mmCIF file of C-alpha atoms in Angstrom:
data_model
loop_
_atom_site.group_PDB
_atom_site.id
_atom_site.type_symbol
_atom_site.label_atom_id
_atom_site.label_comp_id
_atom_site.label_asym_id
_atom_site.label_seq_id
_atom_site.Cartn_x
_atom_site.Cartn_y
_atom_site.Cartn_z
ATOM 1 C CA UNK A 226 -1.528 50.050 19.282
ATOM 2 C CA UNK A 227 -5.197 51.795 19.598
ATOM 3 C CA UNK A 228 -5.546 53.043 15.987
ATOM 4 C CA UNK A 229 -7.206 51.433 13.330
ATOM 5 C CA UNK A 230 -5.894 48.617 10.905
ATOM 6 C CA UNK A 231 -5.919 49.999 7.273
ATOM 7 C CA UNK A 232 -4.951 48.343 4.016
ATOM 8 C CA UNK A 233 -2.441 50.217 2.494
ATOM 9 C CA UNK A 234 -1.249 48.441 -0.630
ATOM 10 C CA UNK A 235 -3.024 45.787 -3.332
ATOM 11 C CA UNK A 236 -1.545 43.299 -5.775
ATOM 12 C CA UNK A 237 -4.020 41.056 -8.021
ATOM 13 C CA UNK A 238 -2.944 38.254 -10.218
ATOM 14 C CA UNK A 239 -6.195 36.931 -11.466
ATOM 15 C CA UNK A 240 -8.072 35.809 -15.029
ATOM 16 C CA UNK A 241 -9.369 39.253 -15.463
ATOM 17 C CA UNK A 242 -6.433 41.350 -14.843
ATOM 18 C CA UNK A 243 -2.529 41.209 -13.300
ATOM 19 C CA UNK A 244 -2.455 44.436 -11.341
ATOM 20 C CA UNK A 245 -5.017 45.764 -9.349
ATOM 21 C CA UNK A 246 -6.115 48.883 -12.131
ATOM 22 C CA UNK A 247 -6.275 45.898 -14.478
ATOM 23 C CA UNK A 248 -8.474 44.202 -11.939
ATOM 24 C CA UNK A 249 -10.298 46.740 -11.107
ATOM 25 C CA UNK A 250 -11.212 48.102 -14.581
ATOM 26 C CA UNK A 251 -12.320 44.500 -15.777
ATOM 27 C CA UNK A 252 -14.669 44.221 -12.967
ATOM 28 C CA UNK A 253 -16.447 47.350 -13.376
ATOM 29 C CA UNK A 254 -16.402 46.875 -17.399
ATOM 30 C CA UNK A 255 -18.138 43.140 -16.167
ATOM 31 C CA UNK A 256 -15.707 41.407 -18.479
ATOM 32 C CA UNK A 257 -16.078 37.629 -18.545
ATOM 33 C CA UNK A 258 -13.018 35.696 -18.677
ATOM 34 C CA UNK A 259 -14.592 32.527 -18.137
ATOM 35 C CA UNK A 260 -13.004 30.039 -20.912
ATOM 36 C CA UNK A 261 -12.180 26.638 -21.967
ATOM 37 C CA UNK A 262 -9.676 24.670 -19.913
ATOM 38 C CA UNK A 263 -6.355 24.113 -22.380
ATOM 39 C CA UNK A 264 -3.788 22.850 -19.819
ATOM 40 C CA UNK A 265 -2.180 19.751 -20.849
ATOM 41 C CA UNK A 266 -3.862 16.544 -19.460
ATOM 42 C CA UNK A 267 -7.175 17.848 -18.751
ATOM 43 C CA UNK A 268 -8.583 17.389 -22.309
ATOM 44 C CA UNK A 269 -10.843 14.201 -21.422
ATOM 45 C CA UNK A 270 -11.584 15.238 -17.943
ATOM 46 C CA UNK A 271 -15.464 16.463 -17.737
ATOM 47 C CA UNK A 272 -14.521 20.031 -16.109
ATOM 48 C CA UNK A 273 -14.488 22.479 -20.199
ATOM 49 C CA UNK A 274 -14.957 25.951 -18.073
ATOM 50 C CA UNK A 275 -12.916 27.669 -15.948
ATOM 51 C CA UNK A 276 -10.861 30.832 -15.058
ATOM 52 C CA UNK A 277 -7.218 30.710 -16.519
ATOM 53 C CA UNK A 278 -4.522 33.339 -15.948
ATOM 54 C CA UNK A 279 -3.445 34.060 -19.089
ATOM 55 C CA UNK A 280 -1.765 37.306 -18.848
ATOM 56 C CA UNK A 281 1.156 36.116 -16.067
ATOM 57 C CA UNK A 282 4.549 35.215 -17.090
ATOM 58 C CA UNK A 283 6.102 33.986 -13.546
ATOM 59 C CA UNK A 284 9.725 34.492 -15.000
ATOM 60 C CA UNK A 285 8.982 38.093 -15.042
ATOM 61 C CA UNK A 286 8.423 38.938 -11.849
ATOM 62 C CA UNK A 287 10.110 36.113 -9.698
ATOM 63 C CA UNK A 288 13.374 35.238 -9.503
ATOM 64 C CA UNK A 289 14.568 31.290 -10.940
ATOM 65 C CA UNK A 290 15.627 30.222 -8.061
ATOM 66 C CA UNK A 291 12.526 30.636 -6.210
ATOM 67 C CA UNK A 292 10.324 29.977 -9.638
ATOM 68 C CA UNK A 293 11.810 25.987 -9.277
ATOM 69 C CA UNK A 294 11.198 25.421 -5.776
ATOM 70 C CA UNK A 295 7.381 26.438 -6.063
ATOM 71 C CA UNK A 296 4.017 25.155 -7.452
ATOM 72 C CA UNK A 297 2.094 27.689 -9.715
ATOM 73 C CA UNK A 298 -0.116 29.157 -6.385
ATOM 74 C CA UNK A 299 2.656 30.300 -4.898
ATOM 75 C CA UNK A 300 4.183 31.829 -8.131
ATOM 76 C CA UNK A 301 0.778 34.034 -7.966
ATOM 77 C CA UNK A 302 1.714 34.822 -4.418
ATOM 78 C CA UNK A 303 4.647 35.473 -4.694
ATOM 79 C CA UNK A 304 3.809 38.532 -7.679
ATOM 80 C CA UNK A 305 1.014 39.504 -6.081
ATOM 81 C CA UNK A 306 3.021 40.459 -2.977
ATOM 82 C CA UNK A 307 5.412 41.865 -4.718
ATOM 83 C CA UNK A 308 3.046 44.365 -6.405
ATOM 84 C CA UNK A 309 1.370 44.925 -2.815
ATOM 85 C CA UNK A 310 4.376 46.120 -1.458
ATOM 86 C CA UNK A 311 4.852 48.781 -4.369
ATOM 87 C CA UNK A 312 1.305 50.146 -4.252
ATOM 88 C CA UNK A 313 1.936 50.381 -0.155
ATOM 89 C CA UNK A 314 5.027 51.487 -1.122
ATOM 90 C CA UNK A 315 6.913 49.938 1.458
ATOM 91 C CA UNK A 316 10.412 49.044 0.486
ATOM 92 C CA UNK A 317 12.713 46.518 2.360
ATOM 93 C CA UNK A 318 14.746 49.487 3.393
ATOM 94 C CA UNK A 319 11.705 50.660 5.178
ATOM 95 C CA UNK A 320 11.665 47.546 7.698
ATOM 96 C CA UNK A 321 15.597 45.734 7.246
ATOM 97 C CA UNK A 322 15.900 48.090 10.635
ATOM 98 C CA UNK A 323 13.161 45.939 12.616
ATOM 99 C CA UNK A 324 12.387 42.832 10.103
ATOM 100 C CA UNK A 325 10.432 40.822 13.225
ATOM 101 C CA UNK A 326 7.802 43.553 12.697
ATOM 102 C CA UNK A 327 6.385 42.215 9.402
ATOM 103 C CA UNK A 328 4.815 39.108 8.551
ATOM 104 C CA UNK A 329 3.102 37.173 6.127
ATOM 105 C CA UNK A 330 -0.570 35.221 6.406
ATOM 106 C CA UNK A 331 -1.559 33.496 3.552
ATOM 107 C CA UNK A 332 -4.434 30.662 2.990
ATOM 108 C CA UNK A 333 -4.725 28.239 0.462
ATOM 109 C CA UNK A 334 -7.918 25.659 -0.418
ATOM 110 C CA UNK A 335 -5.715 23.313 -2.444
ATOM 111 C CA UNK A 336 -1.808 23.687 -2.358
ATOM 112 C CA UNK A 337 0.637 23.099 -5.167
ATOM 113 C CA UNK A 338 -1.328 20.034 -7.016
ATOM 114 C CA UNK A 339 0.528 20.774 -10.241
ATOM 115 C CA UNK A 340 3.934 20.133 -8.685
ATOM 116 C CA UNK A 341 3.171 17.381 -6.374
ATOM 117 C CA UNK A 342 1.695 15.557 -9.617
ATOM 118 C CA UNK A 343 4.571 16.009 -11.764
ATOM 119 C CA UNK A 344 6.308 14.667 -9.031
ATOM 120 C CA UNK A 345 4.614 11.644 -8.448
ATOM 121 C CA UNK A 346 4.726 11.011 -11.613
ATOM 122 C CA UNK A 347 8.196 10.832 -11.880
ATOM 123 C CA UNK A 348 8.276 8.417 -8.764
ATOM 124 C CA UNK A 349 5.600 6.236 -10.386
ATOM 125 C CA UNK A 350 7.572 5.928 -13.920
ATOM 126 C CA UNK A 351 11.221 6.819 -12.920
ATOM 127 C CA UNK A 352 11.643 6.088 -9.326
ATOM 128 C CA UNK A 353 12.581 7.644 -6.263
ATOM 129 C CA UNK A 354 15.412 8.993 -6.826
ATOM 130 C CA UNK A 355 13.918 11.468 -9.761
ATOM 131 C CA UNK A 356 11.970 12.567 -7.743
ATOM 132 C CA UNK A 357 13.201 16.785 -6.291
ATOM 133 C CA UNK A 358 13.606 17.290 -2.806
ATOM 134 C CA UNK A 359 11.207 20.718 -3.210
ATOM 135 C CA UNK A 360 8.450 17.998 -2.959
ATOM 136 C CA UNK A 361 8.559 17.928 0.659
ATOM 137 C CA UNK A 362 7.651 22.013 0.358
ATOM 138 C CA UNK A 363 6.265 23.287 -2.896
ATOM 139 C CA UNK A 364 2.758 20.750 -2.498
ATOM 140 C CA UNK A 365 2.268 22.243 1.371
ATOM 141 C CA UNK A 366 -0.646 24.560 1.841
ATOM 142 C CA UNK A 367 2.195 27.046 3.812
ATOM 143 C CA UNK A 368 4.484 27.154 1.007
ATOM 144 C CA UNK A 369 3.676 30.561 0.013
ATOM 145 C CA UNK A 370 3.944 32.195 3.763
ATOM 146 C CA UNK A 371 7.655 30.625 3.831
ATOM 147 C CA UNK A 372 8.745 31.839 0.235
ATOM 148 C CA UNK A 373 7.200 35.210 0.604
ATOM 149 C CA UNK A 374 9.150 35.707 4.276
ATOM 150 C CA UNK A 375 12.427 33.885 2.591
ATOM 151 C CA UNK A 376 12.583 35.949 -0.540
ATOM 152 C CA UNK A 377 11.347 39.497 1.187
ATOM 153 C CA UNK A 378 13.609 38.814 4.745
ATOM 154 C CA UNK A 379 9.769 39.004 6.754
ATOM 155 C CA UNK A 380 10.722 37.605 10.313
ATOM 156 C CA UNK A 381 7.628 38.810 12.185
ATOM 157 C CA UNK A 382 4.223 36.942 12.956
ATOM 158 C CA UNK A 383 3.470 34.452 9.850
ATOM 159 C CA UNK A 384 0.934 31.734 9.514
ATOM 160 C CA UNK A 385 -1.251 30.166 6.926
ATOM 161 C CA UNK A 386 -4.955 29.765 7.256
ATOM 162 C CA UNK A 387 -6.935 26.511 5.544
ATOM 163 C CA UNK A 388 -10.558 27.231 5.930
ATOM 164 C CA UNK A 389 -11.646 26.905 2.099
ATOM 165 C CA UNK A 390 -12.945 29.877 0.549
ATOM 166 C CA UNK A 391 -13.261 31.493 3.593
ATOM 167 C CA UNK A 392 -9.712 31.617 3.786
ATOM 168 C CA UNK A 393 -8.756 34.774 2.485
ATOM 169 C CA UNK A 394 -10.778 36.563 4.825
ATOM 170 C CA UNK A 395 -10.099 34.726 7.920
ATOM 171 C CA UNK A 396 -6.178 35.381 7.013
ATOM 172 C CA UNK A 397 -7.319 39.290 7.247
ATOM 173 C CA UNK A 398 -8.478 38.525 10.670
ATOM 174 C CA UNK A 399 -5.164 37.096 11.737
ATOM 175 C CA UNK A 400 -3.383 39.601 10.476
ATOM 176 C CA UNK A 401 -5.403 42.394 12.036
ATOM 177 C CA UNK A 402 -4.509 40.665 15.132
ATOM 178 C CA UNK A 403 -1.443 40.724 14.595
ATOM 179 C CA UNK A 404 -1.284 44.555 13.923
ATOM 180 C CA UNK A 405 -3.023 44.959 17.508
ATOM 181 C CA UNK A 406 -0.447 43.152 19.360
ATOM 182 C CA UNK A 407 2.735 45.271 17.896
ATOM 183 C CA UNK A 408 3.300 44.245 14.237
ATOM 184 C CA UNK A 409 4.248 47.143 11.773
ATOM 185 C CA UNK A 410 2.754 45.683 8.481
ATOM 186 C CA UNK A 411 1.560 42.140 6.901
ATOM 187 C CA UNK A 412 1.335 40.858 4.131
ATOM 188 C CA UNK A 413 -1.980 38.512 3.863
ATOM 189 C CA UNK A 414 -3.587 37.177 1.321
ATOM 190 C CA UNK A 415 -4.766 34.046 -0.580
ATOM 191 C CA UNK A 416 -3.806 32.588 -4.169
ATOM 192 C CA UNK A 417 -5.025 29.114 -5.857
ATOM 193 C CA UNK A 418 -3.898 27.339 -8.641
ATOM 194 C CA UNK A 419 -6.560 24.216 -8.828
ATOM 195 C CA UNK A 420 -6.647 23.427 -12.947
ATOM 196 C CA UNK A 421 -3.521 20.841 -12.875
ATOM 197 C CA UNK A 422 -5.004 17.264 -14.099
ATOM 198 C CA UNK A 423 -5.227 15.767 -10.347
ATOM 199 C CA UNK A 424 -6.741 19.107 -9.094
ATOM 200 C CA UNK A 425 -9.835 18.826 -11.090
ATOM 201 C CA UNK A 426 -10.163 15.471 -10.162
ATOM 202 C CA UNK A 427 -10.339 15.769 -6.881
ATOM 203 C CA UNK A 428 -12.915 18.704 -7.335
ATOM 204 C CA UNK A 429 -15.497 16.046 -9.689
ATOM 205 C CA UNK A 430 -16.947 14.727 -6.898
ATOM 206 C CA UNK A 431 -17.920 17.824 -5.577
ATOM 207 C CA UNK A 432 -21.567 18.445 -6.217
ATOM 208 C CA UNK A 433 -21.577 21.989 -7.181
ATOM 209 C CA UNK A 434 -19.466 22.019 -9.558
ATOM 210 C CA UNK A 435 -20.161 22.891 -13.299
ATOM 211 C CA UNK A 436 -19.622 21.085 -15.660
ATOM 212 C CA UNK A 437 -21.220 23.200 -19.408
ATOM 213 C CA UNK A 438 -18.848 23.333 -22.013
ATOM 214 C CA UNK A 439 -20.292 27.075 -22.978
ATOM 215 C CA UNK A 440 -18.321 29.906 -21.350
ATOM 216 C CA UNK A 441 -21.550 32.075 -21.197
ATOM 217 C CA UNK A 442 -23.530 29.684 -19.264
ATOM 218 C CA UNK A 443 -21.526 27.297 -17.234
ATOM 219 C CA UNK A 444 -21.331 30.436 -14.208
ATOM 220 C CA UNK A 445 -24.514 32.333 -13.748
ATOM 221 C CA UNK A 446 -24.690 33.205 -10.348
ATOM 222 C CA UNK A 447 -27.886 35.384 -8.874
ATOM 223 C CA UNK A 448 -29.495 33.839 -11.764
ATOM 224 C CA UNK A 449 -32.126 30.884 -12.302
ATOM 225 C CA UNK A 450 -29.995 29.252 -14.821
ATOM 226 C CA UNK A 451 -27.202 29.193 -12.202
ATOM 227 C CA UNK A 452 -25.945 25.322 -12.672
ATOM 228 C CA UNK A 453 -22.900 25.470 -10.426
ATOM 229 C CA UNK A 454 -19.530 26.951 -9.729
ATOM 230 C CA UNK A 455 -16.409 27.301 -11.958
ATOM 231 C CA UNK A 456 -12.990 26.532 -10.629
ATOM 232 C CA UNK A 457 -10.288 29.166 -11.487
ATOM 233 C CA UNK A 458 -6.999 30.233 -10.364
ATOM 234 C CA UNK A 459 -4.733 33.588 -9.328
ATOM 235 C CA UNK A 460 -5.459 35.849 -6.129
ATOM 236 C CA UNK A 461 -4.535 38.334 -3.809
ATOM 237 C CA UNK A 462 -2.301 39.756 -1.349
ATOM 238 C CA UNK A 463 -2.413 43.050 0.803
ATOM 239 C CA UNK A 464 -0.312 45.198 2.646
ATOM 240 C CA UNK A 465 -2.057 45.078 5.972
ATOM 241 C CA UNK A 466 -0.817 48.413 8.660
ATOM 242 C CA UNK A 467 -1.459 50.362 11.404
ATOM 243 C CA UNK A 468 -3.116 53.840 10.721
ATOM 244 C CA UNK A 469 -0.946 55.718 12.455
ATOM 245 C CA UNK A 470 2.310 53.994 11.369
ATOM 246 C CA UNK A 471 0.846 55.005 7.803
ATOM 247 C CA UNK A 472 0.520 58.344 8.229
ATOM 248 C CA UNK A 473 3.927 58.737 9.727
ATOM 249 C CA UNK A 474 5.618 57.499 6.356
ATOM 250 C CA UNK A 475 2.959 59.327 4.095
ATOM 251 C CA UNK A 476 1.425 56.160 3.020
ATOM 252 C CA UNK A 477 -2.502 56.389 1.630
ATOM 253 C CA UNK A 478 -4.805 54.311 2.893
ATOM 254 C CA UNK A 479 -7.118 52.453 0.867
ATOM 255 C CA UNK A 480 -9.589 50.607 3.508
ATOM 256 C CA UNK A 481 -9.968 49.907 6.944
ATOM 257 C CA UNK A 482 -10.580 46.899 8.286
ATOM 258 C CA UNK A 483 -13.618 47.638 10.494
ATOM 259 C CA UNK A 484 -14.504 44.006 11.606
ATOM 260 C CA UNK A 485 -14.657 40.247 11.497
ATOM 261 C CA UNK A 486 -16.548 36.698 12.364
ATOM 262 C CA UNK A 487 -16.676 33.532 11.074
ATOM 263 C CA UNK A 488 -18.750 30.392 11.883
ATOM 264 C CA UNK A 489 -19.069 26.925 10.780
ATOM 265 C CA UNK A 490 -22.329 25.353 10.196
ATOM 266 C CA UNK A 491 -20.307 21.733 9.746
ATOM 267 C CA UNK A 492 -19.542 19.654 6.917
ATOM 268 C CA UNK A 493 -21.953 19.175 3.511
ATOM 269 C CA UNK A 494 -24.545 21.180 6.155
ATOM 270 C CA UNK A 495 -25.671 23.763 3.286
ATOM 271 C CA UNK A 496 -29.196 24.383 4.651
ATOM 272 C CA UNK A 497 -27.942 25.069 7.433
ATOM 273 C CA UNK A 498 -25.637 27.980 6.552
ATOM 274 C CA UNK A 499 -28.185 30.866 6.322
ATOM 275 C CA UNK A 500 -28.256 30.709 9.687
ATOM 276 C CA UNK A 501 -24.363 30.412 10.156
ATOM 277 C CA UNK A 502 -23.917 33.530 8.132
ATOM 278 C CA UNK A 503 -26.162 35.418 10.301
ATOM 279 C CA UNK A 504 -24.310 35.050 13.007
ATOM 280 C CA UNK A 505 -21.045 35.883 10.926
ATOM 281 C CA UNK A 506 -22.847 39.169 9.546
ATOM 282 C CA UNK A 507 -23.813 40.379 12.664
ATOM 283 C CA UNK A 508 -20.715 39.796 14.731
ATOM 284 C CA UNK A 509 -18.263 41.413 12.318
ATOM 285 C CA UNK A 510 -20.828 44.388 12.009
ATOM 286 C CA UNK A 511 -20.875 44.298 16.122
ATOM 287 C CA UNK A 512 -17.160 44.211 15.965
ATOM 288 C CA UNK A 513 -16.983 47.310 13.401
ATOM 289 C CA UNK A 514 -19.549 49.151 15.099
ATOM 290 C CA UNK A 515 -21.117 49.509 11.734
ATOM 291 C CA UNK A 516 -25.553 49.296 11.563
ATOM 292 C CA UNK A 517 -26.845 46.771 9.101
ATOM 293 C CA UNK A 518 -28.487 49.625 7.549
ATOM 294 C CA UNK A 519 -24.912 51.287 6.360
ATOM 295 C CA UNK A 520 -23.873 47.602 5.094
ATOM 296 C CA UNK A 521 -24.246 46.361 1.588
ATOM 297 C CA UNK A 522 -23.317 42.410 1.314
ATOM 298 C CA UNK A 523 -23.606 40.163 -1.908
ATOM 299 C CA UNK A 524 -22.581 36.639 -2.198
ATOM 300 C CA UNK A 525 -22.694 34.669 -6.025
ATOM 301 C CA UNK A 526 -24.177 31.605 -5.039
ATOM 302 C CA UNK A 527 -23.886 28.575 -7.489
ATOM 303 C CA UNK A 528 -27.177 27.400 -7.332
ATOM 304 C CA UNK A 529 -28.716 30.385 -8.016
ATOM 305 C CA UNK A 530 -31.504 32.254 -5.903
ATOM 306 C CA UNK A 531 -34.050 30.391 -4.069
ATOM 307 C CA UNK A 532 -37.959 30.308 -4.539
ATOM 308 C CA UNK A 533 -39.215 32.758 -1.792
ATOM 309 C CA UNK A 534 -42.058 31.360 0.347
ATOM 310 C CA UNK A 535 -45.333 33.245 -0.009
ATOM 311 C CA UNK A 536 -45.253 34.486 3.454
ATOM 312 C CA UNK A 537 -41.981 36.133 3.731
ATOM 313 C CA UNK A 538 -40.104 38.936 1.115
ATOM 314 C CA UNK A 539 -37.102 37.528 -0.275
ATOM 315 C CA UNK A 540 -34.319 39.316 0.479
ATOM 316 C CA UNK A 541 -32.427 41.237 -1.959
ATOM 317 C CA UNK A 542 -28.847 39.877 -2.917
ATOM 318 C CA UNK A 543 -27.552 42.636 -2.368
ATOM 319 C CA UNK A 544 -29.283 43.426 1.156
ATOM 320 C CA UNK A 545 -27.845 42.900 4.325
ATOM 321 C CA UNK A 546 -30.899 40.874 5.111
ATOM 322 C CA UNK A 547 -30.547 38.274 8.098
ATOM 323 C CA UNK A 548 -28.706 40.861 9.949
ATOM 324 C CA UNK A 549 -31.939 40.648 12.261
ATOM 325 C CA UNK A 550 -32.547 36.816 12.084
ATOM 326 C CA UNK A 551 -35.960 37.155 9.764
ATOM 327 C CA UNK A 552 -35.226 35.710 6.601
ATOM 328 C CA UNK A 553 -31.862 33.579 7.764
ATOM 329 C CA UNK A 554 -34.289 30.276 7.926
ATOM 330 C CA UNK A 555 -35.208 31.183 4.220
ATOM 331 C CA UNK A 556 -31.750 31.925 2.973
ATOM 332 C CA UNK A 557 -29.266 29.292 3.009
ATOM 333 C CA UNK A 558 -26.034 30.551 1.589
ATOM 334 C CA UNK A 559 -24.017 27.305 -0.033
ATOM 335 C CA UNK A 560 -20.660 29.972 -0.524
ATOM 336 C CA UNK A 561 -19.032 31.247 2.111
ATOM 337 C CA UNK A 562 -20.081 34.791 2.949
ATOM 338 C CA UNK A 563 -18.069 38.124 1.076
ATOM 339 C CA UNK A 564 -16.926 40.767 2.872
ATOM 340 C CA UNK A 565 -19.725 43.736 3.502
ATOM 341 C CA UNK A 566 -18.202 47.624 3.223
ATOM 342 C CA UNK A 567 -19.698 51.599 3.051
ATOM 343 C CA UNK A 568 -19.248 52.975 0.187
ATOM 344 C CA UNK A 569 -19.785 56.311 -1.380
ATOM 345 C CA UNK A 570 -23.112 56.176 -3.688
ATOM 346 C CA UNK A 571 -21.401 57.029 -6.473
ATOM 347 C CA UNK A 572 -18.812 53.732 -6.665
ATOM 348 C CA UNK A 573 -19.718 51.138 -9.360
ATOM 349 C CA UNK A 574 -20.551 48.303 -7.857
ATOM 350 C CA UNK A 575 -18.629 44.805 -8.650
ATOM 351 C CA UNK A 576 -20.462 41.967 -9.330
ATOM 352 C CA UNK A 577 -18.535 40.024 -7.128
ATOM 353 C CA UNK A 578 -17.638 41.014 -3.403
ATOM 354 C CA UNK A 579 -15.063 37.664 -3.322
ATOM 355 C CA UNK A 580 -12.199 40.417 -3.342
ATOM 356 C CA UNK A 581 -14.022 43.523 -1.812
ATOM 357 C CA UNK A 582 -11.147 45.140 -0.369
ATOM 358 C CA UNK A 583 -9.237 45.073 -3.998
ATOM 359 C CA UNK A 584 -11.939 46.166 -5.804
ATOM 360 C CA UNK A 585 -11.668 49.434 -3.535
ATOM 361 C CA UNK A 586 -8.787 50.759 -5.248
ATOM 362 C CA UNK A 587 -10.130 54.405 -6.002
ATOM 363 C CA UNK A 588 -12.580 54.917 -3.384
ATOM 364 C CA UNK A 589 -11.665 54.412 0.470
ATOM 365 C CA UNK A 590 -13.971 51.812 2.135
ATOM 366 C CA UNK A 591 -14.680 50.647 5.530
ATOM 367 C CA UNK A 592 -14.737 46.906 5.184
ATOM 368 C CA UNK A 593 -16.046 44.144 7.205
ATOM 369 C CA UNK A 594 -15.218 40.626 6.920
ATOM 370 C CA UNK A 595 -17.962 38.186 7.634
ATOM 371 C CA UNK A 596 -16.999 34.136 6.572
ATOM 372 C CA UNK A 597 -19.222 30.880 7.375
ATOM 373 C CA UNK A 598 -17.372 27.838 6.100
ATOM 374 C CA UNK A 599 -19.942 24.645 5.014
ATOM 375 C CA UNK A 600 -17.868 22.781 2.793
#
């Protein structure tokens, strides 16, 4: 296939909306839904803040039989690719014909941690025979690729990426792949569920996390109160197609994928990824034949902006600044880099370009993906 690979369908489950209008209308009303943590078993654990789904009842939307076989991440997935596939509106009797020409690419930072804990818990107390044989499944960082191809009959490509938070845009790059050597559709997408009791631990030792008990203050990115990052939990998956096998069903597009890199600037190496992104920026912008000047990037970093040297202009967040290599010495990113996208002057802009490609619900965008992991 020579055409271009288009996003034709969203589904969000996340703290500010289920749905992507909910999404969408929360971001651009800047809604904070930043709150204290009130699952069981976290009450004397240092982490107060974070980003609960509140809104999702799982036994709405998926069916028992897969609800018990899954951690809470792959619950998200599972509803979020279920509302994907309605907004693309692609219905399994539009691919039972040919079901080896959809797949599924996920990615996942921390896997089912609320399962796998309950788990062990019973083997600690009870022994091992209480403990479920969906162990050996529902914990594993590919659970949600599997139960999204079981439960949906999705026999093509399918894979699961593992690259942190730059996971849910390197899965776009698979996928796009994918499209270009014969696949109708994918589904891609990534979904976290990290506020069980062992999840935050493991997170504590992580230096950039926040730990304020005050909802307004524990997040502030692009700010010089910024004091760390916030865990929180939900996602999103996409409907990922060919352009032309859209417009033969009637479909609407509602962005194209116009490019990706990624980089790695190596472990704890945060100084050292302004430079990494650079290279990230300007390789998916190569790739999408797209000039930095048409680009508009932003990135909420935890620690909040740096002090600009007196010789050089800082760049603006919102800039597409290292592009040309000037400032990337000055301008170490310590998050993994946001997609960058055209679009039409008159869109609100998000505050957060995490989920770029959702938050283009109403206007069409040409996106490009540009990740640098450095965790």
């Amino acid at each position: 296939m020579t055409s271009r690979t288009v996003i034709t369908g969203i589904g969000v489950i996340a703290p500010n909306g289920v749905g992507a209008d909910a999404f969408w209308k929360a971001t651009q009303s800047g809604v904070s839904v930043l709150d204290r943590v009130t699952r069981a078993g976290c009450e004397h654990l240092p982490l107060r803040i974070a980003g609960e789904v509140r809104g999702f009842d799982p036994a709405a939307m998926v069916e028992d039989r897969f609800l018990v076989q899954t951690d809470r991440f792959t619950h998200h997935a599972l509803a979020a690719a279920d509302l994907a596939l309605v907004d693309a509106r692609l219905g399994r009797a539009d691919y039972e014909g040919d079901p080896f020409s959809v797949g599924v690419v996920t990615a996942a930072g921390s896997g089912g941690g609320e399962f796998g804990q309950r788990e062990l818990q019973h083997l600690w107390e009870q022994g091992p025979r209480f403990v479920g044989p969906y162990q050996s499944i529902a914990w594993f960082y590919a659970a949600s690729t599997g139960q999204i191809s079981i439960r949906r009959g999705l026999k093509g490509p399918c894979g699961v990426v593992c690259s942190d938070e730059a996971g849910g845009l390197d899965a776009f790059a698979h996928a796009a792949r994918a499209i270009r050597q014969g696949s109708r559709a994918m589904l891609v997408g990534a979904t976290e569920a990290p506020l069980a009791p062992y999840s935050i631990v493991c997170q504590l030792e992580y230096e950039g996390l926040s730990t304020l008990d005050d909802p307004e203050r524990a997040y502030r990115p692009f700010t010089a109160k910024a004091c760390g990052f916030v865990p929180a939990e939900g996602g999103a998956m996409f409907v990922v197609e060919d352009e032309e096998e859209v417009r033969r069903r009637g479909a609407t597009v509602r962005a194209v994928l116009a490019g990706h890199a990624a980089t790695f600037t190596g472990t704890r190496r945060r100084e050292e990824s302004g430079e990494g992104l650079s290279h990230a920026i300007r390789g998916a912008l190569r790739e999408a034949g797209c000039a930095p000047r048409r680009s508009t990037w932003s990135s909420p970093t935890p620690s909040g902006p740096r002090r600009p040297t007196r010789r050089r202009r800082p760049p603006s967040p919102t800039s597409s600044a290292d592009t040309d290599g000037r400032y990337r010495s000055r301008r170490p990113s310590p998050v993994p880099a946001g997609p960058t996208a055209r679009l039409p002057p008159s869109t609100p802009r998000p505050r957060s370009w995490r989920w770029s490609t959702a938050s283009s619900r109403r206007p069409r965008t040409s996106t490009t993906c540009a990740t640098t992991s450095t965790w």
